[in-house]
Tab-separated table of C-alpha atoms and ligand atoms in Angstrom:
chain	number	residue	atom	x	y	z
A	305	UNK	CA	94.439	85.512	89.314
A	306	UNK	CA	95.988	88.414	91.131
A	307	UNK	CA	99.545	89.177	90.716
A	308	UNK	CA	101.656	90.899	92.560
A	309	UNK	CA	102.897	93.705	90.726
A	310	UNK	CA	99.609	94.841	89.615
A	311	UNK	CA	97.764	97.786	91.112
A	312	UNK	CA	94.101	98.660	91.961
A	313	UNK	CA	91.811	100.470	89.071
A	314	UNK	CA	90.453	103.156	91.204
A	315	UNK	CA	87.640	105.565	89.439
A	316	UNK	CA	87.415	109.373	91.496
A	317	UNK	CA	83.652	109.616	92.385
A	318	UNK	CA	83.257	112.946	94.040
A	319	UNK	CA	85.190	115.964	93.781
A	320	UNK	CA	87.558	115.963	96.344
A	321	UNK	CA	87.753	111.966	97.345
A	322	UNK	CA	86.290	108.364	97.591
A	323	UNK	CA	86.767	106.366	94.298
A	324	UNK	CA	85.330	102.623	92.963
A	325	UNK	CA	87.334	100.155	92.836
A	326	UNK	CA	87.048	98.441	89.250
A	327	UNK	CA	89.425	95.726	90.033
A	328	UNK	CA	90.335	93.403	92.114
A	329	UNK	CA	87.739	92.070	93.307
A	330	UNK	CA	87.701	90.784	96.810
A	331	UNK	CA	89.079	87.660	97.023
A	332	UNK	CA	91.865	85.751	99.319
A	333	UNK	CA	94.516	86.148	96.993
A	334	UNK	CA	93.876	89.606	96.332
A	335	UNK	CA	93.666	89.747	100.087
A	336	UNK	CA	97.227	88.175	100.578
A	337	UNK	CA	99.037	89.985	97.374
A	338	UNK	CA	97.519	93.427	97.202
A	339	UNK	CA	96.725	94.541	100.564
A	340	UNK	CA	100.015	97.510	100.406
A	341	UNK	CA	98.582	98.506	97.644
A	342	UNK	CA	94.728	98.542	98.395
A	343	UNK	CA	95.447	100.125	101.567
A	344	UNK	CA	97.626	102.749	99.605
A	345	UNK	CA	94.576	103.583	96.895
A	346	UNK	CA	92.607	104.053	100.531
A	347	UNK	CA	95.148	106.536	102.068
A	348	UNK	CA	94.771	108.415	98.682
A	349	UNK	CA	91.055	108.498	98.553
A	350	UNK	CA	89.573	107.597	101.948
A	351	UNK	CA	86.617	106.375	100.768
A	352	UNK	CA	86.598	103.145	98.641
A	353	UNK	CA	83.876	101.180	96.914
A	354	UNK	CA	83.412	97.956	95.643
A	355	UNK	CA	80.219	96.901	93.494
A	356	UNK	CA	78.565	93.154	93.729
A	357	UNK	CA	80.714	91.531	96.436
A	358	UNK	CA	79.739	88.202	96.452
A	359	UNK	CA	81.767	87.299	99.462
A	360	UNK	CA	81.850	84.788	102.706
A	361	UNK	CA	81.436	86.400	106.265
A	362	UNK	CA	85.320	85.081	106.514
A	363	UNK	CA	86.353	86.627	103.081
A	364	UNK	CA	85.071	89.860	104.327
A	365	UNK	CA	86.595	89.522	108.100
A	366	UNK	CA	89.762	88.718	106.265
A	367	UNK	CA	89.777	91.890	104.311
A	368	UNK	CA	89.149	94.050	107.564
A	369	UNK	CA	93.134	93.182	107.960
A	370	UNK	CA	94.087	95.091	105.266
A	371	UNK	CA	93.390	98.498	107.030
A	372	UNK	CA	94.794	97.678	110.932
A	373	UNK	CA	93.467	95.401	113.341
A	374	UNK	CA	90.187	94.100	113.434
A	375	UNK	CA	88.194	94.900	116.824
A	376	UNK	CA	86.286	92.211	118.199
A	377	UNK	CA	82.624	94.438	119.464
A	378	UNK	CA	82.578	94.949	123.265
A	379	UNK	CA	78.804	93.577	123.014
A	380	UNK	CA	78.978	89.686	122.661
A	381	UNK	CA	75.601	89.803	121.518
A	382	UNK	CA	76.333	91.845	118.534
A	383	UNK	CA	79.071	89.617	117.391
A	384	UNK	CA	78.621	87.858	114.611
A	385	UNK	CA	78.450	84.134	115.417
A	386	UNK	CA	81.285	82.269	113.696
A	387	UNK	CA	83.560	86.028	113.043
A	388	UNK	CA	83.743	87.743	116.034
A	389	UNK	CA	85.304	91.285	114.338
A	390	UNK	CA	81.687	91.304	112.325
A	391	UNK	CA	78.949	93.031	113.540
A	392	UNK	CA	75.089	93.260	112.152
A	393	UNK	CA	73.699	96.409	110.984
A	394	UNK	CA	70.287	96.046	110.545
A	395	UNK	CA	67.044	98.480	110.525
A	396	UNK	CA	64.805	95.573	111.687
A	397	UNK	CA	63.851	94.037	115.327
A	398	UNK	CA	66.635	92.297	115.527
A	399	UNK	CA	66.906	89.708	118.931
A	400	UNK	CA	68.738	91.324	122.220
A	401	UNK	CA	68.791	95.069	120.646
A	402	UNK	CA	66.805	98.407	121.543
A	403	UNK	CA	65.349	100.767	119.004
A	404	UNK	CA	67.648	103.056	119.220
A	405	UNK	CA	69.937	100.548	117.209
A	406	UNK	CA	67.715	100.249	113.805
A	407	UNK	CA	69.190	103.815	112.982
A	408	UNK	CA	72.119	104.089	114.747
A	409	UNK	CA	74.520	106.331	112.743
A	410	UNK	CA	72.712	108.931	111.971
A	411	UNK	CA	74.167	112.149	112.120
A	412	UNK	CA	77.954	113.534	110.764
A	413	UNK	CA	79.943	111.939	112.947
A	414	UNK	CA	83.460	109.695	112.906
A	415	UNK	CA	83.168	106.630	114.860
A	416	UNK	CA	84.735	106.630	117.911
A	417	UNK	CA	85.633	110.160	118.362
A	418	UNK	CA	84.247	110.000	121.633
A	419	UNK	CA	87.429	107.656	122.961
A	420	UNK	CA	91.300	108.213	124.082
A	421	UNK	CA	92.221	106.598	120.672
A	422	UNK	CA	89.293	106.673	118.356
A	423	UNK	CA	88.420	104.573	115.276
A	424	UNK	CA	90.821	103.524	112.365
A	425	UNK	CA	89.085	102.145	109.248
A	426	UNK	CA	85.163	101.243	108.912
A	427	UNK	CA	83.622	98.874	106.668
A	428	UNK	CA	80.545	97.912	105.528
A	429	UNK	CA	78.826	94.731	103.538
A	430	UNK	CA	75.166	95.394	101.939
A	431	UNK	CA	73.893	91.920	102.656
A	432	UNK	CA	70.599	92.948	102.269
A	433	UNK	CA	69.831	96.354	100.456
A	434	UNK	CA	66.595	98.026	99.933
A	435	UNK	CA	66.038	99.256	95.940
A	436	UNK	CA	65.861	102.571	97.336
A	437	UNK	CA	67.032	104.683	100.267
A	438	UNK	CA	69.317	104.124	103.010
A	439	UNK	CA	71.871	106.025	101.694
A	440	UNK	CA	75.473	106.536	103.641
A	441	UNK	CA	76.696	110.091	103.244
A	442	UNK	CA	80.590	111.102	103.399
A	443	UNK	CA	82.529	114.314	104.125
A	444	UNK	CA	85.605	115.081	103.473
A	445	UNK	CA	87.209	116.930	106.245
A	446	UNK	CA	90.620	117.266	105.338
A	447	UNK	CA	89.646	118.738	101.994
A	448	UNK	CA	87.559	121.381	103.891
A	449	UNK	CA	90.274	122.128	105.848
A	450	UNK	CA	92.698	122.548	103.553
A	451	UNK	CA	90.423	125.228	101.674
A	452	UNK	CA	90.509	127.132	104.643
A	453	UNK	CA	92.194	130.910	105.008
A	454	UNK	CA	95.709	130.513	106.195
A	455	UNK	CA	95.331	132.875	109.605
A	456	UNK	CA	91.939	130.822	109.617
A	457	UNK	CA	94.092	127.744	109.856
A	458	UNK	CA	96.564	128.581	111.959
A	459	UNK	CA	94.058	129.956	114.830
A	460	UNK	CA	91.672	126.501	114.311
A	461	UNK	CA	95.213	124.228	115.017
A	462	UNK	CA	95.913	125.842	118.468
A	463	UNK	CA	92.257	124.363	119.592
A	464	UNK	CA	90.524	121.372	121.087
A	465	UNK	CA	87.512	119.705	121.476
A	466	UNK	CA	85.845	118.123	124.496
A	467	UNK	CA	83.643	114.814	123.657
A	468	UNK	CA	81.662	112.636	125.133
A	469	UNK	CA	79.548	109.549	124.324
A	470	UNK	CA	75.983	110.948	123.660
A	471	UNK	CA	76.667	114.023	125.323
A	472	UNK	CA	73.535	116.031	126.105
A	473	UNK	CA	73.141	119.651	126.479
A	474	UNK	CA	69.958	119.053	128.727
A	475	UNK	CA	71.289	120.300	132.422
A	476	UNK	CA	67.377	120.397	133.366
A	477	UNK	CA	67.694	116.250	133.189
A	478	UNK	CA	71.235	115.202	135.159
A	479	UNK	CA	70.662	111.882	133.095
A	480	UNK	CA	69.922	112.992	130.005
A	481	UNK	CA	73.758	112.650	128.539
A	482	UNK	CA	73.364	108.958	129.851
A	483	UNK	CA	69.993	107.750	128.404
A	484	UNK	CA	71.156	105.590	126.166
A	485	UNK	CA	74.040	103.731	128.236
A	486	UNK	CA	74.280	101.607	131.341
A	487	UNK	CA	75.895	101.846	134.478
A	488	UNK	CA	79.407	99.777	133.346
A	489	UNK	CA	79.324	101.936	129.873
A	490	UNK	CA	79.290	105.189	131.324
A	491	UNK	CA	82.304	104.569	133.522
A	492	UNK	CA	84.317	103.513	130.521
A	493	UNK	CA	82.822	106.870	128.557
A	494	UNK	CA	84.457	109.754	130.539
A	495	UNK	CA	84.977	113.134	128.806
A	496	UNK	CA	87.898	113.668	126.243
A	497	UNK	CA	89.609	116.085	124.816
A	498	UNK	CA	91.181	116.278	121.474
A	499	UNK	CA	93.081	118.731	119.169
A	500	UNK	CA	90.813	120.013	116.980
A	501	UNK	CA	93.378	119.918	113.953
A	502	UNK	CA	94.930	116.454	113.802
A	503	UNK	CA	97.796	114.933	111.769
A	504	UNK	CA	96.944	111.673	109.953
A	505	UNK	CA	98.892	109.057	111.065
A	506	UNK	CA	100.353	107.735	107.621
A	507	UNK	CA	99.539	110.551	105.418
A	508	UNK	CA	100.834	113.633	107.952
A	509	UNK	CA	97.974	115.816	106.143
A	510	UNK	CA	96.199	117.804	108.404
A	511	UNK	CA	92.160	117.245	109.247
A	512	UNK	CA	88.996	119.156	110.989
A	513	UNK	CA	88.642	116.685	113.711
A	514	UNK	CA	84.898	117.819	114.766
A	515	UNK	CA	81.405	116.386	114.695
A	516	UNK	CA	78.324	118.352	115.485
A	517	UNK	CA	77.252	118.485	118.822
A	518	UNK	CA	75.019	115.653	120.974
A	519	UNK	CA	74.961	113.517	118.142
A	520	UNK	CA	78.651	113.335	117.186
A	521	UNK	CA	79.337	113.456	120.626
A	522	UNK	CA	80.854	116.818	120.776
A	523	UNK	CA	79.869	118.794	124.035
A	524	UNK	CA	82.247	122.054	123.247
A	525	UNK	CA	85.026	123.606	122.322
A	526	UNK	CA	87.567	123.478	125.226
A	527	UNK	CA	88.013	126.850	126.826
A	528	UNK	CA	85.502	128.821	125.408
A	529	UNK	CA	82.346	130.544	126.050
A	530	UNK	CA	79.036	128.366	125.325
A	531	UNK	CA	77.441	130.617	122.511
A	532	UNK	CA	81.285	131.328	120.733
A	533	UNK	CA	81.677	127.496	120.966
A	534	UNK	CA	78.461	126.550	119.573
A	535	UNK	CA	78.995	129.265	116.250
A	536	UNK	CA	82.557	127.858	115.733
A	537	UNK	CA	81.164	123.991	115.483
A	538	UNK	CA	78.569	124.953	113.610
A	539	UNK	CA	80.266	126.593	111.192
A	540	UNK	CA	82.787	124.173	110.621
A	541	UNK	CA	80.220	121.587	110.267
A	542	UNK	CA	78.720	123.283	107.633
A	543	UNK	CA	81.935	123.904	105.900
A	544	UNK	CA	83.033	120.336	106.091
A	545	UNK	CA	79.543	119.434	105.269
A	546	UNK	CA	79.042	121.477	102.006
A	547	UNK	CA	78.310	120.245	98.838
A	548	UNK	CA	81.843	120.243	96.774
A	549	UNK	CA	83.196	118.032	100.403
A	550	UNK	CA	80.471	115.155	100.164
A	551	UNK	CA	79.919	111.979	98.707
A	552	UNK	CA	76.734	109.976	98.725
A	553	UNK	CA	77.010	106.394	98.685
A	554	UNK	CA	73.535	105.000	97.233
A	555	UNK	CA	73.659	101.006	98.146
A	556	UNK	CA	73.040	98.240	95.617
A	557	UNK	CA	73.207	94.803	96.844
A	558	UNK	CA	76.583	93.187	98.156
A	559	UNK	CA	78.535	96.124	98.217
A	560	UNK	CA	81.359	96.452	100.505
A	561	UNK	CA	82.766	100.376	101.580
A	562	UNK	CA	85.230	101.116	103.678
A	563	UNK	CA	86.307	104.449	105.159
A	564	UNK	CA	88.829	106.229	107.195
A	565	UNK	CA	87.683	108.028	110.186
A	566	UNK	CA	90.854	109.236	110.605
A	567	UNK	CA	89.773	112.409	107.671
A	568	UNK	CA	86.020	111.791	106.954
A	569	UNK	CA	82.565	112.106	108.791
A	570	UNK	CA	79.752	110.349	107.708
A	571	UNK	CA	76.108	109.637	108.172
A	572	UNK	CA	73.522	107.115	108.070
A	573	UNK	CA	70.217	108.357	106.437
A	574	UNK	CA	68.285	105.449	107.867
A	575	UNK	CA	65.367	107.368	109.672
A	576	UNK	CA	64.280	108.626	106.542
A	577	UNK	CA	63.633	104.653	105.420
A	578	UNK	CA	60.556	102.782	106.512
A	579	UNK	CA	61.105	99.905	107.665
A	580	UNK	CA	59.502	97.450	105.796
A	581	UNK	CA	62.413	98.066	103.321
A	582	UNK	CA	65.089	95.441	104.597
A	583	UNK	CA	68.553	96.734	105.210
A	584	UNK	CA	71.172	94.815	106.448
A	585	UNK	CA	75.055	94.923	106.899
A	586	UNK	CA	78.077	93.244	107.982
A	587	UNK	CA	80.544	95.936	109.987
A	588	UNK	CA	83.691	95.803	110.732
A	589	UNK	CA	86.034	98.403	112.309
A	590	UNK	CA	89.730	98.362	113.031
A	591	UNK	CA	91.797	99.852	115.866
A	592	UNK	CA	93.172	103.186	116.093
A	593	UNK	CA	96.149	104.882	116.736
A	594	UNK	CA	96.448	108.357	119.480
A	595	UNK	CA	95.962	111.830	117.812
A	596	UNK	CA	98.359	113.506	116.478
A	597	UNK	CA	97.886	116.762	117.030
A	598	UNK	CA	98.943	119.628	114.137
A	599	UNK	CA	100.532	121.612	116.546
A	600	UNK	CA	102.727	119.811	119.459
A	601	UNK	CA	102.297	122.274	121.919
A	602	UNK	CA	98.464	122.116	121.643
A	603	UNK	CA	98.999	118.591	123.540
A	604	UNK	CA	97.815	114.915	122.850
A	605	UNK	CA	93.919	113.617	124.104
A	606	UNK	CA	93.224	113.509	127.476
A	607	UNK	CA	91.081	112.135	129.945
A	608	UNK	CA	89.213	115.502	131.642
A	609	UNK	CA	87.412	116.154	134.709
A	610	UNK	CA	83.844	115.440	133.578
A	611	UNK	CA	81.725	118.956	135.263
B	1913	AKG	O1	74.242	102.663	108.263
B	1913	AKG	C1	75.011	103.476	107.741
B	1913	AKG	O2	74.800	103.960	106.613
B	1913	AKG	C2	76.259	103.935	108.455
B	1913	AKG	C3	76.268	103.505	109.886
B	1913	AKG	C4	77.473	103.986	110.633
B	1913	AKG	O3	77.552	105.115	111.069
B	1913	AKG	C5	78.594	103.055	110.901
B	1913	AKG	O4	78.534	101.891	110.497
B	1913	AKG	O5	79.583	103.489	111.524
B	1914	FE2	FE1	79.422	105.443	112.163
């Protein structure tokens, strides 16, 4: 029995973030008393995990609540069949899905970047996990940029990104930044522009708010020359993506981990699994709010001109 007074026994597992939650486990009444404080033990660690959840589909809808508002998926297909906010993750041939989709993930990147108000909170359910390999790697951005030089901070906050779903860098193929999106999708993916330092919604602390390029969607730095551009992401990538800033979640059956895309990247590491090794999720992700930028005069996302 959960009451309501008590609070979540949270073990650190990486340096700088992302913890295991000993107790509670997931349950509906832990769900209806502790969610303030579960989503609190989040905002301090941004990555949590919780070992052997044996939990419904529902059980694990209901506990998308706790960090904003579920999103039903814009593909009916993908939808789970009796929880609409649940999606399937799965590296197998799975009906009414492309290839593409056994490893999707793969690459630093925070979901959603590539739209006006990008993801919240995303969780995950190992309903079927493989005894080896398939791990889900973190980075802690707003570590990384805290560690930064002051003058290196203060020139990275008066900057912003362009993004775009899938962008390509391929200008020999016109389609190439399309491939893997239909006509409807690519009117409802036109090119953004964030701050590249953003303030976190709840927490105000400030975050790197960049993924590499193509596969986190990134085409370029806004305003700058192509080769400049290219150095600056790359270097912050491998900043944010060093050692002493990452976490790497190795799956054991029934698992559940949810993190906050609002201060973290993270990767799949499904191409490197064969796939006669069975992995399967549940997903759920919940709603985001605008970016904040660090600096106001550096301006909020926009829609831009796509070239
Ligand atoms: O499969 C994984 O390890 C992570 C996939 C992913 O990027 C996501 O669910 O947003
Ligand atoms: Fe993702």
């Amino acid at each position: 029995m959960v009451t309501p007074q008590s609070t979540p026994i949270a073990n650190r597992i990486a340096e700088t973030f992302a913890a295991e939650v000993k107790e509670p486990a997931i349950t509906q009444d832990m769900i209806r008393e502790m969610g303030r404080s579960i989503y609190e033990t989040y905002l301090d660690h941004k990555v949590l995990v919780f070992r052997s959840q044996d939990i419904s589909a529902r059980t694990f809808a209901e506990f998308g609540t706790i960090f904003g508002r579920p999103e039903e998926h814009h593909v009916i297909k993908l939808r789970h069949p009796e929880e609409p906010t649940l999606t399937l993750l799965s590296n197998q041939d799975e009906p009414g899905r492309n290839k593409e989709m056994k490893t999707s993930g793969q690459g630093w990147h925070s979901d959603y970047s590539y739209k006006l108000v990008p993801g919240s909170a995303t969780m995950l359910h190992g309903t079927s996990i493989p005894g080896e390999g398939g791990d889900t790697l973190f980075a802690d951005a707003e570590s990384a940029f805290a560690a930064l030089p002051e003058d290196r901070k203060a020139y990275l906050r008066t900057l912003r990104v362009r993004h775009q779903y899938r962008w390509s860098p391929d200008r020999e193929d016109p389609w190439a930044r399309w491939k893997y999106i239909g006509p409807e999708e690519r009117k409802k993916t036109p090119e953004i522009t964030h701050p590249l330092v953003r303030r976190h919604p709840d927490t105000g602390r400030e975050t790197l708010f960049i993924q590499p390029r193509i596969i986190g969607s990134v085409v370029a730095i806004d305003d700058m020359e192509e080769k400049e551009s290219t150095a600056l992401i790359e270097e912050l990538i491998a900043h944010i993506t060093s050692e002493r800033f990452v976490y790497r979640h190795k799956w054991s059956p029934l698992d559940v981990v949810v993190w906050d895309n609002r201060c973290v990247l993270h990767s799949a590491t499904t191409k490197d699994l064969d796939e006669k090794h069975v992995r399967r999720l549940l997903r759920l992700t919940t709603h985001g709010q605008p970016v904040t930028p660090s600096l106001p005069e550096v301006g909020h996302s926009r829609l831009s001109p796509v070239s």
